[in-house]
Every structure is written in structure tokens, then in C-alpha cells.
PDB file of C-alpha atoms in Angstrom:
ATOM      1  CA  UNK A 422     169.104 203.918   0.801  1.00  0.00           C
ATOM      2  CA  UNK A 423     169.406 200.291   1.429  1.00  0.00           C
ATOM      3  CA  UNK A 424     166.330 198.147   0.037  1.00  0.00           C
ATOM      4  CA  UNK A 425     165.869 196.828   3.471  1.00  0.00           C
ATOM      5  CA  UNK A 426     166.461 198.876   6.493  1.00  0.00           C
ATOM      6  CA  UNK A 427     166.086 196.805  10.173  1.00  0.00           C
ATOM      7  CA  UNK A 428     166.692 198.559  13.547  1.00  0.00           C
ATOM      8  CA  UNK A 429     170.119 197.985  14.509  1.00  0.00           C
ATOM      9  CA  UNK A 430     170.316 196.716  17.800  1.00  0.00           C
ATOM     10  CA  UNK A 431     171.121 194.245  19.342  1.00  0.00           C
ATOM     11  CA  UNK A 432     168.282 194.012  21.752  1.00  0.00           C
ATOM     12  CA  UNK A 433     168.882 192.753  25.410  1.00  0.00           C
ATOM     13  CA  UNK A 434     165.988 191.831  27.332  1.00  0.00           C
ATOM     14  CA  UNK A 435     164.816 190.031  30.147  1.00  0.00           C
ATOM     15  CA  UNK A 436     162.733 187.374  30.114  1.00  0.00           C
ATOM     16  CA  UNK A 437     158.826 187.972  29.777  1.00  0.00           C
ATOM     17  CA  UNK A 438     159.451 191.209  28.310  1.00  0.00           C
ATOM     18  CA  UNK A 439     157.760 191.992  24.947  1.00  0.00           C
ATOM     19  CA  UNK A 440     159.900 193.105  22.247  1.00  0.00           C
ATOM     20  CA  UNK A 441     159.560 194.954  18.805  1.00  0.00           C
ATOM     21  CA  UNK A 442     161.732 194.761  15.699  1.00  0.00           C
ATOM     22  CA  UNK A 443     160.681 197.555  12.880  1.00  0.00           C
ATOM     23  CA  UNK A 444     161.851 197.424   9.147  1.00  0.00           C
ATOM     24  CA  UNK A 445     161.380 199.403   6.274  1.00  0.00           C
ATOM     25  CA  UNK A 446     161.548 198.861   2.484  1.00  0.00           C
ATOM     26  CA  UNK A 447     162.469 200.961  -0.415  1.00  0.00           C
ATOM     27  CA  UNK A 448     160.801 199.873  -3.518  1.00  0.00           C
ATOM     28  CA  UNK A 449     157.172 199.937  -3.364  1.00  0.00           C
ATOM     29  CA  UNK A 450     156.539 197.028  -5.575  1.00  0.00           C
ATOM     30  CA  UNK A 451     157.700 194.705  -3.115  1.00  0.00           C
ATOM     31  CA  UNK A 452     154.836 191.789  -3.182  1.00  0.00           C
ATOM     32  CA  UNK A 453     155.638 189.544  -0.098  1.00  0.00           C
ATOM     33  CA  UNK A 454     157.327 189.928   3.071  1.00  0.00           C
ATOM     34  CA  UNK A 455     158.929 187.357   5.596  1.00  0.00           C
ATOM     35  CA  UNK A 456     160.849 187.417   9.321  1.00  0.00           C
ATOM     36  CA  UNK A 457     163.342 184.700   9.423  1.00  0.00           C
ATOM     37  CA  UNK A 458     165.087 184.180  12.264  1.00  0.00           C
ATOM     38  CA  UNK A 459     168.656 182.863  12.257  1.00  0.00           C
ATOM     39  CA  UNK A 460     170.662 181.253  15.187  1.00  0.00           C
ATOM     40  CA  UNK A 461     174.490 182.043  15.399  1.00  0.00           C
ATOM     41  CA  UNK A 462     176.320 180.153  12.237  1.00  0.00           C
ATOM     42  CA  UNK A 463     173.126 178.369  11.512  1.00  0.00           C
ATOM     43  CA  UNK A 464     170.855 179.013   8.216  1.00  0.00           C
ATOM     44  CA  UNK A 465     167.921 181.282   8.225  1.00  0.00           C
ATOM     45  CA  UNK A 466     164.809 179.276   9.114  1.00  0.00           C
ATOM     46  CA  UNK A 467     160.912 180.967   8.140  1.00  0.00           C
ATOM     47  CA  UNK A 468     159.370 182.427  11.590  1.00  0.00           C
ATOM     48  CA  UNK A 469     156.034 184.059   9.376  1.00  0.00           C
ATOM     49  CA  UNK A 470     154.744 185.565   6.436  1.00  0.00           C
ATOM     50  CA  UNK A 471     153.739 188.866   7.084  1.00  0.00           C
ATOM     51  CA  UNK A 472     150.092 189.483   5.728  1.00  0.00           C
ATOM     52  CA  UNK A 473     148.501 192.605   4.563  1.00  0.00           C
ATOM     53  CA  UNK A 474     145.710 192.609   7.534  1.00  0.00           C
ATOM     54  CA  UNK A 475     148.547 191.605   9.746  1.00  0.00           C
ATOM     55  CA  UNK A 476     148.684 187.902  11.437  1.00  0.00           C
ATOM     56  CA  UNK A 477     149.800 186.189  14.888  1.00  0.00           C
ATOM     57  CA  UNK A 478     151.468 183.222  15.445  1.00  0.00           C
ATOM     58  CA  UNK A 479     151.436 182.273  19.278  1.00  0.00           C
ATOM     59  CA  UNK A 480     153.249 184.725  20.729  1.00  0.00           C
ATOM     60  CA  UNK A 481     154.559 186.358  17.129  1.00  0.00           C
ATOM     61  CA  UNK A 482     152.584 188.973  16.081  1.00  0.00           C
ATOM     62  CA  UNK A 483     153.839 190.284  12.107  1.00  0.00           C
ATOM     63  CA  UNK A 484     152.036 193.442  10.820  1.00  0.00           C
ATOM     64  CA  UNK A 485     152.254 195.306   6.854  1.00  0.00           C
ATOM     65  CA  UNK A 486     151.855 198.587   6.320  1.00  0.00           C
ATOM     66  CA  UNK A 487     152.094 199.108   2.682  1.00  0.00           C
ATOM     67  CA  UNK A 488     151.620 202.837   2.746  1.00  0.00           C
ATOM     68  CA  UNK A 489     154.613 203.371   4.946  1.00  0.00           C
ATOM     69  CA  UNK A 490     156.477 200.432   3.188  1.00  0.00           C
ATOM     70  CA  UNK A 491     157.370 199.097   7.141  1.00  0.00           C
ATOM     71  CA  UNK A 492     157.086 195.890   8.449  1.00  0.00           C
ATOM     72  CA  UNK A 493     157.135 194.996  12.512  1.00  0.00           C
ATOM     73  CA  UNK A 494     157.087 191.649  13.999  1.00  0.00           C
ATOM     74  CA  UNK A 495     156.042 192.115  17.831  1.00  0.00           C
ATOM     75  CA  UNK A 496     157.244 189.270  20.379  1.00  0.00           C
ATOM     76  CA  UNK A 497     155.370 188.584  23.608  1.00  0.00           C
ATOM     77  CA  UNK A 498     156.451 186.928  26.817  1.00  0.00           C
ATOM     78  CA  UNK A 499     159.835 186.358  25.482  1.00  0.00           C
ATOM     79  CA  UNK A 500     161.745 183.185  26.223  1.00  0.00           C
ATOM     80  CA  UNK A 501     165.598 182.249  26.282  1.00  0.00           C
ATOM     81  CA  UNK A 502     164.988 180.317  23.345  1.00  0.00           C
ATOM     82  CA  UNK A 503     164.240 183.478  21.062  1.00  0.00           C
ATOM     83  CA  UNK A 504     167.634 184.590  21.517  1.00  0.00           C
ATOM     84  CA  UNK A 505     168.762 184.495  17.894  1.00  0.00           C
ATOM     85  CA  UNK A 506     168.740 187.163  14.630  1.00  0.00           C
ATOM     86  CA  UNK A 507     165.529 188.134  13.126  1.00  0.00           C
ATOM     87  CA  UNK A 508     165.988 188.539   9.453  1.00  0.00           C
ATOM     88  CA  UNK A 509     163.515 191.229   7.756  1.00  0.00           C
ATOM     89  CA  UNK A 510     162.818 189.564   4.389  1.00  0.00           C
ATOM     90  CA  UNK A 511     160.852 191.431   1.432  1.00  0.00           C
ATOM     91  CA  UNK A 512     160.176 189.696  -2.356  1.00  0.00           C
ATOM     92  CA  UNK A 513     160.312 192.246  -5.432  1.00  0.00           C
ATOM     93  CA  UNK A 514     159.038 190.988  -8.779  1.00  0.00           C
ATOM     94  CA  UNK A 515     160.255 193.135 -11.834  1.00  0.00           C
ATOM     95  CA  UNK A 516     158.329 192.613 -15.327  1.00  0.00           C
ATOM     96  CA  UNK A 517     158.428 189.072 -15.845  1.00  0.00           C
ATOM     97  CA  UNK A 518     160.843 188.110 -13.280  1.00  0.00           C
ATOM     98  CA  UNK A 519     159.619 185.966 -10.056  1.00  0.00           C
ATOM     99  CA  UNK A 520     161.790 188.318  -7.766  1.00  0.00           C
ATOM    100  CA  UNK A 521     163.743 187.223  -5.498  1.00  0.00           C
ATOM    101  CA  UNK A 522     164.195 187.914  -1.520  1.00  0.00           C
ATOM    102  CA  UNK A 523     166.006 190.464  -0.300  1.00  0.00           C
ATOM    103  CA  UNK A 524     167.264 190.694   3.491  1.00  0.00           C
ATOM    104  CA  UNK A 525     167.877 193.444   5.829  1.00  0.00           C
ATOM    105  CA  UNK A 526     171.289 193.093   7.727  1.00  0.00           C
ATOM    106  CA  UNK A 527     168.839 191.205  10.573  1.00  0.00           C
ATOM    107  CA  UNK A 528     168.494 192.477  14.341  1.00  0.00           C
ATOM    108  CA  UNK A 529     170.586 190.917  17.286  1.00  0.00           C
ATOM    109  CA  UNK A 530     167.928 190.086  20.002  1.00  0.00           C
ATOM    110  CA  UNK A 531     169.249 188.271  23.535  1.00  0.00           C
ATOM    111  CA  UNK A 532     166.621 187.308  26.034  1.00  0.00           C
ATOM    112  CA  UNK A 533     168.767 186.945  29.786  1.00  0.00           C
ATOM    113  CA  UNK A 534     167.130 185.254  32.283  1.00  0.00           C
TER     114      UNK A 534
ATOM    115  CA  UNK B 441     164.928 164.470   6.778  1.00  0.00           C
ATOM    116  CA  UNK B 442     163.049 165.681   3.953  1.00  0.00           C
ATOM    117  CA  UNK B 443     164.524 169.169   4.253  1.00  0.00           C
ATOM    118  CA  UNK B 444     166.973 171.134   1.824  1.00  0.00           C
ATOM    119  CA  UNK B 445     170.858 169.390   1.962  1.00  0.00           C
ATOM    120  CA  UNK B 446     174.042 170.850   1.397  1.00  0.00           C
ATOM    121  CA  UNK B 447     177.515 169.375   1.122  1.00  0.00           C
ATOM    122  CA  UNK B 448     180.342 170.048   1.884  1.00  0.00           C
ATOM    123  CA  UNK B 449     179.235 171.771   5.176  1.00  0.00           C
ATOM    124  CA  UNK B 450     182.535 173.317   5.921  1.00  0.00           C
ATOM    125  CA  UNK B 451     185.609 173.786   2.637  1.00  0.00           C
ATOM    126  CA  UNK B 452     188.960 175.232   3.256  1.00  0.00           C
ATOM    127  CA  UNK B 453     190.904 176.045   0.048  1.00  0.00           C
ATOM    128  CA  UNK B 454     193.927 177.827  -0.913  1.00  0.00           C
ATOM    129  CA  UNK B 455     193.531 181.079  -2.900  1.00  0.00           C
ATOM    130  CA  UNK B 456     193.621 179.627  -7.025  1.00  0.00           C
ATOM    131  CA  UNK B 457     191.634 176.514  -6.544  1.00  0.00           C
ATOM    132  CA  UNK B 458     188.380 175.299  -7.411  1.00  0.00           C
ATOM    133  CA  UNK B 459     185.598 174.175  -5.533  1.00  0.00           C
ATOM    134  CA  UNK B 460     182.094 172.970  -6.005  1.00  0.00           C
ATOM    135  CA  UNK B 461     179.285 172.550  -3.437  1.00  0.00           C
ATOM    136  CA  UNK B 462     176.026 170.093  -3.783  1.00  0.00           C
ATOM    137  CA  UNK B 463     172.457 171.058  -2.719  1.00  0.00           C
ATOM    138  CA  UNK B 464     169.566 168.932  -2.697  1.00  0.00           C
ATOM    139  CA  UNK B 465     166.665 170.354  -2.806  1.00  0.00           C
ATOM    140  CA  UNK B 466     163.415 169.507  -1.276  1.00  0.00           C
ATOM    141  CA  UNK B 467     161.716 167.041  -3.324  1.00  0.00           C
ATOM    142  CA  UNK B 468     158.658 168.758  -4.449  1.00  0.00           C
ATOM    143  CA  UNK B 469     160.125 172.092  -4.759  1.00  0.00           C
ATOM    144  CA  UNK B 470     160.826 173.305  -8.250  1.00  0.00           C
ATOM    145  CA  UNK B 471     162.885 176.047  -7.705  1.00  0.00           C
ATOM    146  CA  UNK B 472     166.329 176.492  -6.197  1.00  0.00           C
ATOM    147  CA  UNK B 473     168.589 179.368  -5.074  1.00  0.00           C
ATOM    148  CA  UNK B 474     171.749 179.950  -3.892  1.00  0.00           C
ATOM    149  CA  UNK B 475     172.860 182.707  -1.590  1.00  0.00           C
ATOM    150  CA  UNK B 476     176.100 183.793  -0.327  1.00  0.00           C
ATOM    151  CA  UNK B 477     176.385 185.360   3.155  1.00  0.00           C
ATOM    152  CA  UNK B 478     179.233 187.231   5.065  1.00  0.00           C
ATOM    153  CA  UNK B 479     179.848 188.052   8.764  1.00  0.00           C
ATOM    154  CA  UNK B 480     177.031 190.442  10.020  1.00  0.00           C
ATOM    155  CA  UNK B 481     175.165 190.687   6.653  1.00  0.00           C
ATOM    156  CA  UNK B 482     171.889 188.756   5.873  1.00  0.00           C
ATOM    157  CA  UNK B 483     171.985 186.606   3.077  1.00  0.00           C
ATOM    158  CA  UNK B 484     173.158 187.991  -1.051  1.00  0.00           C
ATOM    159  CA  UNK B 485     171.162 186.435  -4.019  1.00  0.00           C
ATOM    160  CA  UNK B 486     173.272 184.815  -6.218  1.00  0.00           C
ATOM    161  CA  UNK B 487     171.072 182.220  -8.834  1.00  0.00           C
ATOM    162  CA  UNK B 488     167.679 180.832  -9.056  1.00  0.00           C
ATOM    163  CA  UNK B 489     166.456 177.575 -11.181  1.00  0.00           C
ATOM    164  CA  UNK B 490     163.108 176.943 -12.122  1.00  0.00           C
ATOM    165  CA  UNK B 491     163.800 173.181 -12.643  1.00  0.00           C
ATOM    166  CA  UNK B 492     166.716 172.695 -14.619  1.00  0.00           C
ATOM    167  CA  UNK B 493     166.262 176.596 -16.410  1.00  0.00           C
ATOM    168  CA  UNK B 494     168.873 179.076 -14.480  1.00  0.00           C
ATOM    169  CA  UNK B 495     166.209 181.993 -14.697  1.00  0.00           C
ATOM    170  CA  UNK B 496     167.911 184.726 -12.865  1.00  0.00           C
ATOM    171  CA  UNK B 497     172.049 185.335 -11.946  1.00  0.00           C
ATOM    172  CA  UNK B 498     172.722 188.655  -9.508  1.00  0.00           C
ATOM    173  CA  UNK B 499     175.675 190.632 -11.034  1.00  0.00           C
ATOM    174  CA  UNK B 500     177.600 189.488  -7.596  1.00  0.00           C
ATOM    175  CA  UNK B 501     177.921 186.599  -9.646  1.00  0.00           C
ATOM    176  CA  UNK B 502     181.116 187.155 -11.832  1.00  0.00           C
ATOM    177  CA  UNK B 503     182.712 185.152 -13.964  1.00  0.00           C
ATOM    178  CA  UNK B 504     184.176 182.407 -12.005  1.00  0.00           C
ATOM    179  CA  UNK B 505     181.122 181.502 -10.548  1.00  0.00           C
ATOM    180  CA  UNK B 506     178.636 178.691 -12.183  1.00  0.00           C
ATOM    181  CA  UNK B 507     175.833 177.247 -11.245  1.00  0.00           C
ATOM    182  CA  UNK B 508     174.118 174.278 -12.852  1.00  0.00           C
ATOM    183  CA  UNK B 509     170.702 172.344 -11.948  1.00  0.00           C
ATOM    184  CA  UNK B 510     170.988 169.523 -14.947  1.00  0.00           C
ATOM    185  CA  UNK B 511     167.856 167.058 -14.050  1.00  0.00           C
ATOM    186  CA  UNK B 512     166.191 169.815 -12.607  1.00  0.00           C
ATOM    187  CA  UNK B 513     166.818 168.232  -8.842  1.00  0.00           C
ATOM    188  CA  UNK B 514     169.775 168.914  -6.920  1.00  0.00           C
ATOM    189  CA  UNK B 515     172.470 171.652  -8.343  1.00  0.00           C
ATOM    190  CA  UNK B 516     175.944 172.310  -7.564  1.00  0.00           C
ATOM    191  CA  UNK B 517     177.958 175.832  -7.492  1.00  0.00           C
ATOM    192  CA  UNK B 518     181.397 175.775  -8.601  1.00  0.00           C
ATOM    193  CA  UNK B 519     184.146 178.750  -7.635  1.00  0.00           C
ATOM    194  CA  UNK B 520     186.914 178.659 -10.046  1.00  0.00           C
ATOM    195  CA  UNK B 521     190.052 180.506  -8.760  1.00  0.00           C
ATOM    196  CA  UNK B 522     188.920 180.578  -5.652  1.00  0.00           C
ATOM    197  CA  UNK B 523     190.214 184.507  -3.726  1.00  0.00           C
ATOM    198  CA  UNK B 524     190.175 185.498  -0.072  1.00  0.00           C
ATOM    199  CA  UNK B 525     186.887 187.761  -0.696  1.00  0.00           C
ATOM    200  CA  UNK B 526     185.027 184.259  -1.907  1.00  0.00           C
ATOM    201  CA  UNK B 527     185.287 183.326   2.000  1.00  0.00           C
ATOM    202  CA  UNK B 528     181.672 183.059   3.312  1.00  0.00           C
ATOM    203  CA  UNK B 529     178.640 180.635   4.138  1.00  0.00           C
ATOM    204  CA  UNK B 530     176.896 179.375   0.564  1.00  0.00           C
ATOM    205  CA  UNK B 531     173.120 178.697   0.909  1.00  0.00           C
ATOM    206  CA  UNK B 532     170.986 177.017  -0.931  1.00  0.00           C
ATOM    207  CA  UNK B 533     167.122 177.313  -0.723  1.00  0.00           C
ATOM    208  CA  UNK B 534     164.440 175.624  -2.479  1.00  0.00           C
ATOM    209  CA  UNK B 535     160.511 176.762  -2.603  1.00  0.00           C
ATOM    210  CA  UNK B 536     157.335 175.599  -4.913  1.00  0.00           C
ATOM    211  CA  UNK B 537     156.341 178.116  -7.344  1.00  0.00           C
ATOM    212  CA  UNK B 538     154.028 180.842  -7.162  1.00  0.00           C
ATOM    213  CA  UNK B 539     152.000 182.348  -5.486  1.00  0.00           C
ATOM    214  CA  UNK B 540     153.897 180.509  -2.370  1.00  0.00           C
ATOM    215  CA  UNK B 541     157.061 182.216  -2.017  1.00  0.00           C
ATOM    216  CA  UNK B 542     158.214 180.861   0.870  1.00  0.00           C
ATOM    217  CA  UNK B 543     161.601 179.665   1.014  1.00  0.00           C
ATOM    218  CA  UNK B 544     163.291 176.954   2.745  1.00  0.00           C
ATOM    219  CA  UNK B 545     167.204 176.680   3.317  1.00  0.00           C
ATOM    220  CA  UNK B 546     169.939 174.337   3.836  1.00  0.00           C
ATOM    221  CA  UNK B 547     172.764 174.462   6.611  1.00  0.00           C
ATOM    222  CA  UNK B 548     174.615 176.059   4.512  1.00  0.00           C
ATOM    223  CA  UNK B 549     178.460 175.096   3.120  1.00  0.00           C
ATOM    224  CA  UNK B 550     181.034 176.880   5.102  1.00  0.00           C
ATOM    225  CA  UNK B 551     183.603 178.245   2.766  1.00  0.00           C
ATOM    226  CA  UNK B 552     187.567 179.472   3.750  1.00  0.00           C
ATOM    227  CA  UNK B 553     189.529 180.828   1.131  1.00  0.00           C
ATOM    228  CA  UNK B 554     193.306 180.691   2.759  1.00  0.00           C
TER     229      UNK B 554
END
């Protein structure tokens, strides 16, 4: 099983629509959790940290649930500008180690007008 | 721009040479990674500094890769005998310690191994 499982897609969607990405994670010791998103041959930039009670950025909505070691980030009213790769992220520490971020394979979403 | 740097953006090498790529790191961040990343995959730890200490290599890092961070600010990653598989983006990322884990990447160097 892969450390960090995303939904495959890609998603195509029209504009306005509200969209969810799901991921899951393997090891349970995994301490901190991230969506990056990623345009086509550009670097991954930070969209949110992903909180234990769950937080909301405008129209980004990232929620934890530790027990089922998943991860969803929830986009409303979608816009042609969130066409792009969201890239689940999830930080493992080991012993003394700081850990280091590990990335699902990201999910393909495209917002047509 | 105060944000993370990376140069070359794009390299194209023949198979057997060597290479090296620059990142610059942003200023108040003390630790640096690199990451390699292919077509359709999201991004493969390679090597973390905390300033100029190399703390932590991935075992995708063989032998011909090496990393240095000397002054503990910007770091380079050379690729001796460079082979077709080494073809993919290099990125470099730099974040402030603990507990903020956030990281922060460059554009990333384009690598082509021909």
C-alpha cells in the first residue's frame, strides 16, 4: 500500500460546482498534513495545512480524520483558475528524525466554463 | 522576490556528464530539501539540511548524487554520470524549523538526460 493514496481522477467540472478530493495515509504516526496544489510544469505551491478540528480558507475547506488516517479538502463555487493538481501531502517523524513530506501521486481537477 | 531560487531552470546533458544545480533558499529558513519529480508522480525526497548539517539522504539517492549546503545558505546538487533515468524536474524547498513544517519551493531545474 502506497503511503499516500489520492483519488485518481482527473476531475472535470463546471464552473460553480463544488468539488471533493479524498486521501488516505498509511502510517499512523504521520504528524502534519498539507494540500498543495501544482499548475502544469510549475512547482508545488502550499494551498493549507490541514488541522485536526478541520479549517476553511475562503472557499477551501481541509478536514483530518486521524482515526481513519484520511484527509479531504472540499472546494466551493469553483473557478477556472483552480484548474491545476492538488497534491495530498502528509509529514512522518521517525525517532529523532524531523520527517519529511511525503506526496500522493496528486489529483487532476479541470474547471470548464 | 524573497522566495526560494533555483538555477539552472532547464539542463540538457548527454548521458556520462555531470551537472550541478543552485538553490537559494529563503533567507530565514534554516532548512533545505531537495526533491526529484517525474511525469505524473508528486514530488520524491531526496536530502534535507538543517543549516549546513545534511541530516537526512532517501536511499533514491545513490552514489552519484551529492548534495552540499557549505555556509548553511544556498546548496547545490551535483549528478555525476548523468543516465537517461536521472531525467526529471529537481526541487528545492526551504522551511523554518519546528513545529512549522510548512514548506516552500522553488521553480524547479528542468533536467534532460539525452
Amino acid at each position: 500500500r502506497k503511503e499516500v493514496e489520492q483519488d485518481p481522477g482527473p476531475f472535470n467540472v463546471p464552473e460553480g460546482a463544488t468539488v471533493a478530493f479524498n486521501c488516505t495515509y498509511s502510517n499512523s504516526a504521520s504528524q502534519s498534513f498539507f494540500w498543495y496544489r501544482q499548475d502544469c510544469r510549475k512547482e508545488p505551491k502550499l494551498l493549507m495545512s490541514v488541522y485536526s478540528s478541520g479549517n476553511e480558507d475562503g472557499r477551501f475547506t481541509a478536514q483530518l480524520n486521524r482515526a481513519s488516517q484520511y484527509i479531504s479538502l472540499l472546494i466551493r463555487d469553483s473557478k477556472l483558475s483552480d484548474s491545476a493538481t492538488y497534491l495530498c501531502v502528509v509529514n512522518v517523524r521517525y525517532g529523532g528524525s524531523q520527517g519529511n513530506l511525503i506526496f500522493g501521486k496528486g489529483t487532476k481537477l479541470s474547471v470548464k466554463p | 522576490d524573497t522566495g526560494v531560487s533555483q538555477d539552472p531552470r532547464h539542463k540538457i546533458t548527454k548521458r556520462g556528464q555531470n551537472v550541478t544545480f543552485r538553490c537559494d533558499p529563503i533567507s530565514e529558513h534554516n532548512r533545505l530539501y531537495w526533491y526529484r519529480q517525474t511525469l505524473g508522480q508528486g514530488p520524491e525526497f531526496l536530502t534535507y539540511f538543517q543549516n549546513e548539517a545534511q541530516l537526512e539522504k532517501s536511499r533514491l539517492l545513490s552514489d552519484r548524487f551529492s548534495a552540499e549546503r557549505p555556509k548553511g545558505s544556498f546548496s547545490t546538487l551535483e549528478i555525476q554520470r548523468t543516465e537517461q533515468g536521472d531525467s526529471a524536474m529537481y526541487l528545492c524547498a526551504s522551511s523554518l524549523g519546528p513545529p512549522l513544517y510548512e514548506q516552500y519551493f522553488g521553480p524547479g531545474t528542468r533536467l534532460t538526460v539525452t
